[in-house]
Amino acid sequence: MTAEGHIIFAIASAIFAKRAELTPVMASADWWHLVPAALLTCLLPDIDHPKSVLGQRLKWISQPIARAFGHRGFTHSLLAVAVSLWLFQINVPADWFLPADVLQGMTLGYLSHIVADMLTPAGVPLLWPCRWRFRLPLLNSQKGNQLERALCLALVGYALWFPAGMPSFGANGWPEQLFNTLQNGVGRLVNGQNGQ
């Protein structure tokens, strides 16, 4: 997916996350925190590609990551997703320098990139270091980015249309329960290793 596609997809994701009230923080998030935060990190997974928008500007980071992991390696994996989900659930103090809605927006931007790349034929190696690619190839970059742009703009339109606070979402909906389950599992794993 192109940088333009990732940016539009991140905007759609931020709008949807707030309107669907994916977490209590998202439900009360400030639009001026959430959307810019998602935009800040929506290109970050491609830091592993020296010719990407970020890779060209941060070659001193991009080139070593590309040599170590390759493009769409670790930065596009479930391990990166797990770290992101853990960050999504951190309870930051109210007086912390980075508000909770900014932190969740940054996490959302990162995750939106991985989901968007799953829509391409190349897919993503969610089980990295295993090389299996997970994909739902709706977008083919060989046909230009018109389809990509149209799909991403349609997602923005859907996110704007989406009724706020649908019953399956919100503070007690399935996303919140999923995040809590993942956080508890990671917590048990970490605490189990510390106790040994």
Coordinates of C-alpha atoms in Angstrom, one line a residue:
M1 CA 0.0 0.0 0.0
T2 CA 1.2 3.5 -0.7
A3 CA 1.9 6.1 2.0
E4 CA -1.2 8.0 0.8
G5 CA -3.3 4.9 1.3
H6 CA -1.9 4.3 4.8
I7 CA -2.6 7.9 5.8
I8 CA -6.2 7.8 4.6
F9 CA -6.7 4.3 6.1
A10 CA -5.3 5.6 9.5
I11 CA -7.8 8.5 9.4
A12 CA -10.7 6.1 8.7
S13 CA -9.4 3.8 11.6
A14 CA -9.3 6.8 14.0
I15 CA -12.8 8.0 13.1
F16 CA -14.2 4.4 13.4
A17 CA -12.4 3.7 16.7
K18 CA -13.8 6.9 18.3
R19 CA -17.3 6.5 16.9
A20 CA -17.4 2.8 17.8
E21 CA -16.0 3.6 21.3
L22 CA -13.5 0.7 21.1
T23 CA -12.2 1.6 24.5
P24 CA -13.3 4.0 27.2
V25 CA -10.3 6.3 26.3
M26 CA -11.3 6.2 22.7
A27 CA -14.9 7.1 23.6
S28 CA -13.8 10.3 25.3
A29 CA -10.8 11.0 23.1
D30 CA -10.2 14.5 21.8
W31 CA -10.3 14.5 18.0
W32 CA -7.2 16.8 17.9
H33 CA -5.3 14.2 19.9
L34 CA -6.6 11.0 18.2
V35 CA -6.3 11.7 14.5
P36 CA -2.8 13.4 14.6
A37 CA -1.5 10.7 16.9
A38 CA -2.7 8.0 14.4
L39 CA -1.2 9.9 11.5
L40 CA 2.1 10.2 13.4
T41 CA 2.6 6.4 13.5
C42 CA 0.7 5.1 10.5
L43 CA 3.9 4.9 8.4
L44 CA 6.1 3.6 11.2
P45 CA 6.0 -0.1 10.4
D46 CA 7.7 0.7 7.0
I47 CA 10.8 2.0 8.8
D48 CA 12.1 -1.4 7.8
H49 CA 12.2 -0.3 4.1
P50 CA 14.9 2.2 3.2
K51 CA 12.9 3.5 0.2
S52 CA 9.8 4.2 2.2
V53 CA 8.7 7.7 3.2
L54 CA 10.2 7.3 6.7
G55 CA 13.0 5.1 5.6
Q56 CA 14.3 7.8 3.3
R57 CA 14.3 10.4 6.0
L58 CA 15.6 8.1 8.8
K59 CA 18.2 6.0 6.9
W60 CA 20.3 5.6 10.0
I61 CA 17.5 3.6 11.6
S62 CA 15.9 2.1 8.5
Q63 CA 19.0 0.5 6.9
P64 CA 20.0 -1.5 10.0
I65 CA 16.4 -2.7 10.6
A66 CA 16.1 -3.6 6.9
R67 CA 19.3 -5.6 7.1
A68 CA 18.3 -7.4 10.3
F69 CA 14.6 -8.2 9.5
G70 CA 13.9 -7.3 5.9
H71 CA 10.8 -5.4 4.7
R72 CA 7.5 -6.5 6.3
G73 CA 9.3 -8.6 8.9
F74 CA 9.3 -8.0 12.6
T75 CA 7.6 -4.6 12.3
H76 CA 4.6 -6.2 10.6
S77 CA 4.3 -9.1 13.0
L78 CA 2.0 -10.2 15.8
L79 CA 4.9 -9.5 18.2
A80 CA 4.7 -5.9 17.2
V81 CA 0.9 -6.1 17.4
A82 CA 1.1 -7.6 20.9
V83 CA 3.4 -4.7 22.0
S84 CA 1.0 -2.3 20.5
L85 CA -2.0 -3.9 22.2
W86 CA -0.2 -3.8 25.5
L87 CA 0.5 -0.1 24.9
F88 CA -3.2 0.3 24.1
Q89 CA -4.1 -0.8 27.6
I90 CA -1.5 1.1 29.7
N91 CA -3.2 3.3 32.3
V92 CA -1.2 6.4 32.1
P93 CA -1.4 8.9 34.9
A94 CA -3.6 12.0 34.2
D95 CA -0.6 14.3 34.6
W96 CA 1.7 12.2 32.3
F97 CA 3.3 14.1 29.4
L98 CA 1.5 12.0 26.8
P99 CA -2.3 11.8 27.3
A100 CA -3.9 8.4 27.1
D101 CA -5.9 9.2 24.0
V102 CA -2.6 10.2 22.2
L103 CA -1.0 6.9 23.2
Q104 CA -4.0 4.9 22.0
G105 CA -4.1 7.0 18.8
M106 CA -0.5 6.2 18.1
T107 CA -1.1 2.5 18.7
L108 CA -4.1 2.6 16.5
G109 CA -2.1 4.3 13.7
Y110 CA 0.5 1.5 13.9
L111 CA -2.1 -1.2 13.9
S112 CA -3.9 0.4 11.0
H113 CA -0.8 0.1 8.9
I114 CA -0.6 -3.7 9.5
V115 CA -4.2 -4.2 8.7
A116 CA -3.9 -2.2 5.5
D117 CA -0.9 -4.2 4.4
M118 CA -2.9 -7.3 4.8
L119 CA -5.2 -6.1 2.0
T120 CA -2.4 -6.4 -0.5
P121 CA -1.2 -9.5 -2.3
A122 CA 2.1 -9.4 -0.4
G123 CA 0.3 -9.7 3.0
V124 CA 2.1 -9.6 6.3
P125 CA 4.1 -12.2 8.3
L126 CA 2.0 -12.1 11.4
L127 CA 3.8 -15.1 12.8
W128 CA 7.3 -13.7 12.2
P129 CA 10.0 -15.2 12.2
C130 CA 7.9 -17.8 10.4
R131 CA 7.6 -16.6 6.8
W132 CA 3.9 -17.4 6.3
R133 CA 2.0 -14.4 4.9
F134 CA -1.5 -13.5 6.0
R135 CA -3.5 -11.6 3.4
L136 CA -6.9 -10.6 2.1
P137 CA -5.7 -9.3 -1.3
L138 CA -8.3 -6.7 -2.2
L139 CA -5.8 -4.3 -3.5
N140 CA -3.3 -4.9 -6.3
S141 CA -0.6 -2.2 -6.6
Q142 CA 0.1 -3.1 -10.2
K143 CA -3.3 -1.6 -11.2
G144 CA -2.3 1.8 -9.8
N145 CA -3.4 3.3 -6.5
Q146 CA -6.9 4.5 -7.8
L147 CA -8.6 1.4 -6.3
E148 CA -6.6 1.9 -3.1
R149 CA -7.6 5.5 -2.8
A150 CA -11.3 4.7 -3.6
L151 CA -11.4 1.9 -1.0
C152 CA -9.7 4.0 1.7
L153 CA -12.0 7.0 1.0
A154 CA -15.0 4.7 1.2
L155 CA -13.8 3.5 4.6
V156 CA -13.6 7.1 5.7
G157 CA -17.1 7.6 4.5
Y158 CA -18.3 4.5 6.3
A159 CA -16.5 5.5 9.5
L160 CA -18.2 8.9 9.4
W161 CA -21.6 7.2 8.8
F162 CA -21.1 4.5 11.5
P163 CA -23.5 5.1 14.4
A164 CA -21.7 6.1 17.5
G165 CA -21.5 3.6 20.4
M166 CA -23.0 0.5 18.7
P167 CA -24.0 -2.2 21.3
S168 CA -21.2 -4.6 20.3
F169 CA -18.6 -2.0 21.0
G170 CA -18.2 0.5 23.8
A171 CA -16.9 0.0 27.3
N172 CA -18.2 -3.5 27.8
G173 CA -18.1 -4.7 24.1
W174 CA -16.1 -7.4 22.5
P175 CA -13.0 -5.2 21.7
E176 CA -12.7 -4.1 25.4
Q177 CA -13.1 -7.8 26.5
L178 CA -10.5 -8.9 23.9
F179 CA -8.0 -6.3 25.0
N180 CA -8.5 -7.2 28.7
T181 CA -8.0 -10.9 27.9
L182 CA -4.8 -10.2 26.0
Q183 CA -3.5 -7.9 28.7
N184 CA -4.3 -10.4 31.4
G185 CA -2.6 -13.2 29.4
V186 CA 0.5 -11.1 28.8
G187 CA 0.5 -10.1 32.5
R188 CA 0.3 -13.7 33.6
L189 CA 3.1 -14.7 31.2
V190 CA 5.4 -11.9 32.5
N191 CA 4.6 -12.5 36.1
G192 CA 5.1 -16.3 35.7
Q193 CA 8.5 -15.7 34.2
N194 CA 9.5 -13.2 36.9
G195 CA 8.4 -15.7 39.6
Q196 CA 10.8 -18.4 38.4

